[in-house]
């Protein structure tokens, strides 16, 4: 087994590593996606517009569901597969940037997915706005050699064009919804319609052509809508659609309660993780019907795990619920830019301690990555750039924990190192709040997130393989760095077992 980032700096991808061969998989011309580009931000405005003038996602989703049921999709939205009691599947989240950080994942994904029965994309299949024109380079081309079906749940970015392309690709080539009547003037709905981003005329005209890249019969997957359940082996896997703003509508909530009944062990796949960054986000069900996590925690429903995308890294919180452990996982590191983990404070939530918590990249590697990024971006290399050893040491000091990875020798944590860590929003201990941490975290690691045009390996990407038996589910989080060593033998960054008995 190859070294992981928890073992050595080389296992994390640092040092003079041989570049990976993933570039051979990429198209000749790659359009770099930058979240600093005003055009990109403007095209992705629908989330902000929905928060100001009302979220139409629930109504639009209901229309899609009604259309699919009228076309013959099962009303219970259950996909009944004929998999054996022992089988494996993949989960990969937030994939579709179509650049180096996405394609760097592909060699390791193909290697570790051998023998799996299917894969699931957990949120944000296509960036920036879920356009049908982007499916060729951001879905069909990178996964053309994965020989099994791929199912998906949409993320907020897939909703930025009202989910039309997602429904065409994953739901039996669903036709566009009829245009609704114009809203009354000077209402919130009218203001929203004026600002709403819509697909370009002729969007997706080449979709049938690029589908040929995944046209083998054994690769086909048809799902009944944007949310669904899969009965497979001893498991029921339930995928929910959290739309633009991270909630589900009342109709979907009622369906979720219904398909959660019964003794069969269940895993939730969601576009909005329920535990993330040391916080609990239970996911509201509209109409005052409680939360998604209420359903997950109910012992009568027999959930064993919840896996969410949206946040572009890996995190795990083993939460004790009335004497049983529920694994809450963030798995959004499948291709989009890396969200920082160094901003996560020392974990102490729902009886999950820092010793129980796992994340990838490690906080020190995240801080070293961002320091290098902003050293380059601000042309302040000598001031901002921290070595991975310095970053690991200052994170250990701030959180009051031993270094996750043992440094090669003594490391001096200077005033400059501490200042850079504070400026880049590094987390700390709850009993030692930092006046810098909260505002800087929002500014540096959310508004000015890295883009494909501004960084190179290690990318710190990740994906999951789940091996199922009647007795247990073995879950492994694999890393992809963009370096050749991790392509040849993808390292395991986390591994745990979920009992099903």
Short mmCIF file of N, CA, C and O in Angstrom, two decimals, residues 46 55-68 121 123-126 128-132 135 152-177 196-199 203 207 211 223-228 240-244 249 252:
data_model
loop_
_atom_site.label_atom_id
_atom_site.label_comp_id
_atom_site.label_asym_id
_atom_site.label_seq_id
_atom_site.Cartn_x
_atom_site.Cartn_y
_atom_site.Cartn_z
N UNK A 46 -28.28 32.60 -10.09
CA UNK A 46 -29.63 32.22 -9.70
C UNK A 46 -29.78 31.88 -8.21
O UNK A 46 -30.85 32.07 -7.64
N UNK A 55 -37.40 31.16 -3.78
CA UNK A 55 -36.78 30.01 -4.45
C UNK A 55 -37.85 29.21 -5.20
O UNK A 55 -38.74 28.62 -4.58
N UNK A 56 -37.77 29.15 -6.53
CA UNK A 56 -38.76 28.40 -7.30
C UNK A 56 -38.43 26.92 -7.47
O UNK A 56 -39.13 26.20 -8.18
N UNK A 57 -37.35 26.47 -6.82
CA UNK A 57 -36.87 25.11 -7.06
C UNK A 57 -37.93 24.06 -6.78
O UNK A 57 -38.13 23.12 -7.56
N UNK A 58 -38.63 24.18 -5.64
CA UNK A 58 -39.61 23.16 -5.28
C UNK A 58 -40.71 23.02 -6.33
O UNK A 58 -41.09 21.90 -6.69
N UNK A 59 -41.21 24.15 -6.82
CA UNK A 59 -42.25 24.09 -7.84
C UNK A 59 -41.72 23.47 -9.14
O UNK A 59 -42.38 22.61 -9.74
N UNK A 60 -40.53 23.90 -9.55
CA UNK A 60 -39.96 23.36 -10.79
C UNK A 60 -39.67 21.87 -10.65
O UNK A 60 -39.94 21.08 -11.55
N UNK A 61 -39.16 21.47 -9.50
CA UNK A 61 -38.89 20.05 -9.26
C UNK A 61 -40.18 19.24 -9.35
O UNK A 61 -40.21 18.15 -9.92
N UNK A 62 -41.24 19.77 -8.76
CA UNK A 62 -42.52 19.07 -8.82
C UNK A 62 -43.01 18.89 -10.25
O UNK A 62 -43.59 17.84 -10.59
N UNK A 63 -42.76 19.87 -11.10
CA UNK A 63 -43.15 19.74 -12.51
C UNK A 63 -42.31 18.67 -13.21
O UNK A 63 -42.82 17.89 -14.01
N UNK A 64 -41.01 18.62 -12.90
CA UNK A 64 -40.18 17.57 -13.49
C UNK A 64 -40.65 16.18 -13.05
O UNK A 64 -40.73 15.25 -13.86
N UNK A 65 -40.95 16.05 -11.76
CA UNK A 65 -41.38 14.74 -11.23
C UNK A 65 -42.69 14.33 -11.89
O UNK A 65 -42.87 13.16 -12.30
N UNK A 66 -43.63 15.26 -12.02
CA UNK A 66 -44.92 14.94 -12.64
C UNK A 66 -44.72 14.53 -14.10
O UNK A 66 -45.38 13.60 -14.59
N UNK A 67 -43.81 15.21 -14.80
CA UNK A 67 -43.55 14.85 -16.19
C UNK A 67 -43.00 13.44 -16.31
O UNK A 67 -43.42 12.66 -17.17
N UNK A 68 -42.07 13.08 -15.44
CA UNK A 68 -41.46 11.75 -15.51
C UNK A 68 -42.47 10.66 -15.15
O UNK A 68 -42.48 9.58 -15.74
N UNK A 121 -22.68 10.14 -8.66
CA UNK A 121 -22.14 11.49 -8.54
C UNK A 121 -22.99 12.23 -7.51
O UNK A 121 -24.19 12.40 -7.70
N UNK A 123 -23.77 15.45 -6.25
CA UNK A 123 -23.85 16.90 -6.32
C UNK A 123 -22.95 17.50 -7.40
O UNK A 123 -21.83 17.04 -7.63
N UNK A 124 -23.46 18.55 -8.04
CA UNK A 124 -22.72 19.39 -8.99
C UNK A 124 -22.00 18.58 -10.05
O UNK A 124 -20.77 18.52 -10.09
N UNK A 125 -22.79 17.99 -10.93
CA UNK A 125 -22.23 17.22 -12.04
C UNK A 125 -21.49 18.15 -13.00
O UNK A 125 -20.43 17.80 -13.53
N UNK A 126 -22.04 19.36 -13.23
CA UNK A 126 -21.48 20.27 -14.22
C UNK A 126 -21.37 21.68 -13.65
O UNK A 126 -22.35 22.24 -13.13
N UNK A 128 -20.07 25.76 -14.76
CA UNK A 128 -20.56 26.53 -13.63
C UNK A 128 -22.07 26.53 -13.46
O UNK A 128 -22.57 26.79 -12.38
N UNK A 129 -22.85 26.23 -14.56
CA UNK A 129 -24.30 26.41 -14.48
C UNK A 129 -25.08 25.20 -14.98
O UNK A 129 -26.26 25.31 -15.29
N UNK A 130 -24.45 24.03 -15.08
CA UNK A 130 -25.17 22.83 -15.50
C UNK A 130 -25.59 22.81 -16.95
O UNK A 130 -26.56 22.15 -17.32
N UNK A 131 -24.83 23.50 -17.80
CA UNK A 131 -25.21 23.62 -19.21
C UNK A 131 -25.06 22.30 -19.96
O UNK A 131 -24.09 21.55 -19.76
N UNK A 132 -26.02 22.01 -20.85
CA UNK A 132 -25.94 20.79 -21.66
C UNK A 132 -24.71 20.80 -22.56
O UNK A 132 -24.14 19.74 -22.85
N UNK A 135 -21.59 18.95 -20.99
CA UNK A 135 -21.57 17.53 -20.61
C UNK A 135 -20.54 16.72 -21.39
O UNK A 135 -20.04 15.71 -20.89
N UNK A 152 -26.84 9.96 -10.49
CA UNK A 152 -26.43 11.27 -9.97
C UNK A 152 -27.57 11.93 -9.22
O UNK A 152 -28.75 11.69 -9.50
N UNK A 153 -27.19 12.77 -8.27
CA UNK A 153 -28.13 13.73 -7.69
C UNK A 153 -27.62 15.12 -8.07
O UNK A 153 -26.40 15.35 -8.13
N UNK A 154 -28.52 16.06 -8.34
CA UNK A 154 -28.06 17.39 -8.75
C UNK A 154 -27.60 18.22 -7.57
O UNK A 154 -28.07 18.06 -6.44
N UNK A 155 -26.65 19.11 -7.85
CA UNK A 155 -26.26 20.12 -6.88
C UNK A 155 -26.82 21.47 -7.27
O UNK A 155 -27.54 21.61 -8.27
N UNK A 156 -26.48 22.49 -6.50
CA UNK A 156 -27.01 23.81 -6.80
C UNK A 156 -26.58 24.30 -8.18
O UNK A 156 -27.35 24.96 -8.89
N UNK A 157 -25.37 23.95 -8.62
CA UNK A 157 -24.92 24.41 -9.94
C UNK A 157 -25.70 23.74 -11.07
O UNK A 157 -25.90 24.35 -12.12
N UNK A 158 -26.13 22.53 -10.88
CA UNK A 158 -26.96 21.87 -11.90
C UNK A 158 -28.33 22.53 -12.02
O UNK A 158 -28.99 22.41 -13.06
N UNK A 159 -28.73 23.26 -10.98
CA UNK A 159 -30.03 23.94 -10.98
C UNK A 159 -29.97 25.34 -11.59
O UNK A 159 -31.00 26.00 -11.74
N UNK A 160 -28.77 25.83 -11.91
CA UNK A 160 -28.67 27.22 -12.39
C UNK A 160 -29.30 27.42 -13.77
O UNK A 160 -29.47 28.55 -14.20
N UNK A 161 -29.60 26.31 -14.46
CA UNK A 161 -30.39 26.41 -15.69
C UNK A 161 -31.64 25.53 -15.57
O UNK A 161 -32.05 24.84 -16.50
N UNK A 162 -32.22 25.54 -14.37
CA UNK A 162 -33.50 24.88 -14.07
C UNK A 162 -33.48 23.38 -14.30
O UNK A 162 -34.53 22.76 -14.51
N UNK A 163 -32.30 22.77 -14.26
CA UNK A 163 -32.11 21.31 -14.25
C UNK A 163 -32.38 20.66 -15.61
O UNK A 163 -32.39 19.44 -15.71
N UNK A 164 -32.58 21.44 -16.66
CA UNK A 164 -32.94 20.86 -17.95
C UNK A 164 -31.92 19.89 -18.49
O UNK A 164 -32.27 18.79 -18.95
N UNK A 165 -30.64 20.26 -18.46
CA UNK A 165 -29.60 19.38 -19.01
C UNK A 165 -29.46 18.12 -18.17
O UNK A 165 -29.30 17.01 -18.70
N UNK A 166 -29.50 18.25 -16.85
CA UNK A 166 -29.41 17.09 -15.96
C UNK A 166 -30.52 16.09 -16.29
O UNK A 166 -30.28 14.88 -16.38
N UNK A 167 -31.74 16.59 -16.48
CA UNK A 167 -32.86 15.69 -16.76
C UNK A 167 -32.70 15.02 -18.12
O UNK A 167 -33.07 13.85 -18.29
N UNK A 168 -32.14 15.70 -19.09
CA UNK A 168 -31.91 15.08 -20.39
C UNK A 168 -30.90 13.95 -20.30
O UNK A 168 -31.07 12.89 -20.92
N UNK A 169 -29.86 14.15 -19.52
CA UNK A 169 -28.77 13.16 -19.47
C UNK A 169 -29.13 11.97 -18.58
O UNK A 169 -28.88 10.81 -18.95
N UNK A 170 -29.73 12.21 -17.43
CA UNK A 170 -29.91 11.14 -16.44
C UNK A 170 -31.33 10.57 -16.39
O UNK A 170 -31.54 9.52 -15.79
N UNK A 171 -32.28 11.24 -17.01
CA UNK A 171 -33.68 10.84 -16.85
C UNK A 171 -34.35 10.61 -18.20
O UNK A 171 -35.35 11.25 -18.55
N UNK A 172 -33.79 9.70 -18.97
CA UNK A 172 -34.42 9.21 -20.21
C UNK A 172 -34.69 10.33 -21.20
O UNK A 172 -35.73 10.36 -21.86
N UNK A 173 -33.70 11.24 -21.32
CA UNK A 173 -33.81 12.32 -22.31
C UNK A 173 -35.10 13.11 -22.12
O UNK A 173 -35.84 13.40 -23.08
N UNK A 174 -35.37 13.51 -20.89
CA UNK A 174 -36.60 14.23 -20.58
C UNK A 174 -36.69 15.51 -21.40
O UNK A 174 -35.73 16.29 -21.45
N UNK A 175 -37.82 15.79 -22.03
CA UNK A 175 -37.96 17.00 -22.84
C UNK A 175 -38.07 18.23 -21.94
O UNK A 175 -38.38 18.13 -20.76
N UNK A 176 -37.84 19.42 -22.49
CA UNK A 176 -37.95 20.65 -21.68
C UNK A 176 -39.35 20.84 -21.13
O UNK A 176 -40.34 20.41 -21.73
N UNK A 177 -39.42 21.48 -19.99
CA UNK A 177 -40.72 21.82 -19.42
C UNK A 177 -41.36 22.95 -20.22
O UNK A 177 -40.67 23.84 -20.70
N UNK A 196 -33.45 36.20 -13.84
CA UNK A 196 -33.16 34.77 -13.86
C UNK A 196 -32.29 34.39 -15.05
O UNK A 196 -32.55 34.78 -16.20
N UNK A 197 -31.24 33.60 -14.79
CA UNK A 197 -30.41 33.05 -15.87
C UNK A 197 -31.12 31.86 -16.50
O UNK A 197 -31.61 30.98 -15.79
N UNK A 198 -31.13 31.81 -17.82
CA UNK A 198 -31.76 30.70 -18.56
C UNK A 198 -30.78 30.15 -19.58
O UNK A 198 -29.82 30.83 -19.97
N UNK A 199 -31.00 28.92 -20.06
CA UNK A 199 -30.10 28.33 -21.05
C UNK A 199 -30.05 29.17 -22.33
O UNK A 199 -31.02 29.83 -22.71
N UNK A 203 -28.77 25.36 -26.78
CA UNK A 203 -27.88 24.67 -25.83
C UNK A 203 -28.10 23.17 -25.91
O UNK A 203 -29.23 22.68 -25.90
N UNK A 207 -25.48 17.11 -27.85
CA UNK A 207 -25.56 16.15 -26.76
C UNK A 207 -25.65 14.71 -27.27
O UNK A 207 -25.01 13.80 -26.72
N UNK A 211 -22.94 11.67 -26.28
CA UNK A 211 -23.44 10.48 -25.58
C UNK A 211 -22.77 9.21 -26.09
O UNK A 211 -22.71 8.20 -25.36
N UNK A 223 -32.71 7.04 -14.36
CA UNK A 223 -33.29 7.26 -13.03
C UNK A 223 -34.63 7.98 -13.17
O UNK A 223 -34.86 8.70 -14.14
N UNK A 224 -35.51 7.80 -12.19
CA UNK A 224 -36.88 8.30 -12.34
C UNK A 224 -37.04 9.80 -12.17
O UNK A 224 -38.11 10.34 -12.44
N UNK A 225 -36.01 10.48 -11.72
CA UNK A 225 -36.10 11.91 -11.51
C UNK A 225 -34.87 12.41 -10.78
O UNK A 225 -33.88 11.69 -10.63
N UNK A 226 -34.91 13.65 -10.29
CA UNK A 226 -33.74 14.21 -9.61
C UNK A 226 -33.50 13.63 -8.21
O UNK A 226 -32.43 13.80 -7.66
N UNK A 227 -34.52 12.97 -7.63
CA UNK A 227 -34.30 12.22 -6.39
C UNK A 227 -34.86 10.82 -6.58
O UNK A 227 -35.77 10.60 -7.38
N UNK A 228 -34.28 9.86 -5.87
CA UNK A 228 -34.55 8.46 -6.17
C UNK A 228 -34.06 7.58 -5.02
O UNK A 228 -33.37 8.05 -4.10
N UNK A 240 -31.23 12.42 -2.47
CA UNK A 240 -32.17 13.53 -2.41
C UNK A 240 -31.60 14.74 -3.15
O UNK A 240 -30.39 14.88 -3.30
N UNK A 241 -32.51 15.60 -3.59
CA UNK A 241 -32.17 16.79 -4.36
C UNK A 241 -32.42 18.02 -3.50
O UNK A 241 -33.56 18.36 -3.20
N UNK A 242 -31.34 18.69 -3.08
CA UNK A 242 -31.46 19.83 -2.17
C UNK A 242 -31.47 21.17 -2.91
O UNK A 242 -31.40 22.22 -2.27
N UNK A 243 -31.57 21.14 -4.23
CA UNK A 243 -31.88 22.33 -5.01
C UNK A 243 -30.85 23.44 -4.92
O UNK A 243 -29.66 23.21 -4.73
N UNK A 244 -31.33 24.66 -5.05
CA UNK A 244 -30.46 25.84 -5.06
C UNK A 244 -29.97 26.23 -3.68
O UNK A 244 -28.83 26.66 -3.52
N UNK A 249 -38.30 20.22 -0.72
CA UNK A 249 -39.70 20.64 -0.67
C UNK A 249 -40.53 19.61 0.10
O UNK A 249 -40.09 18.49 0.37
N UNK A 252 -41.10 16.16 -1.63
CA UNK A 252 -39.93 15.28 -1.54
C UNK A 252 -39.74 14.79 -0.10
O UNK A 252 -39.34 13.65 0.13
#
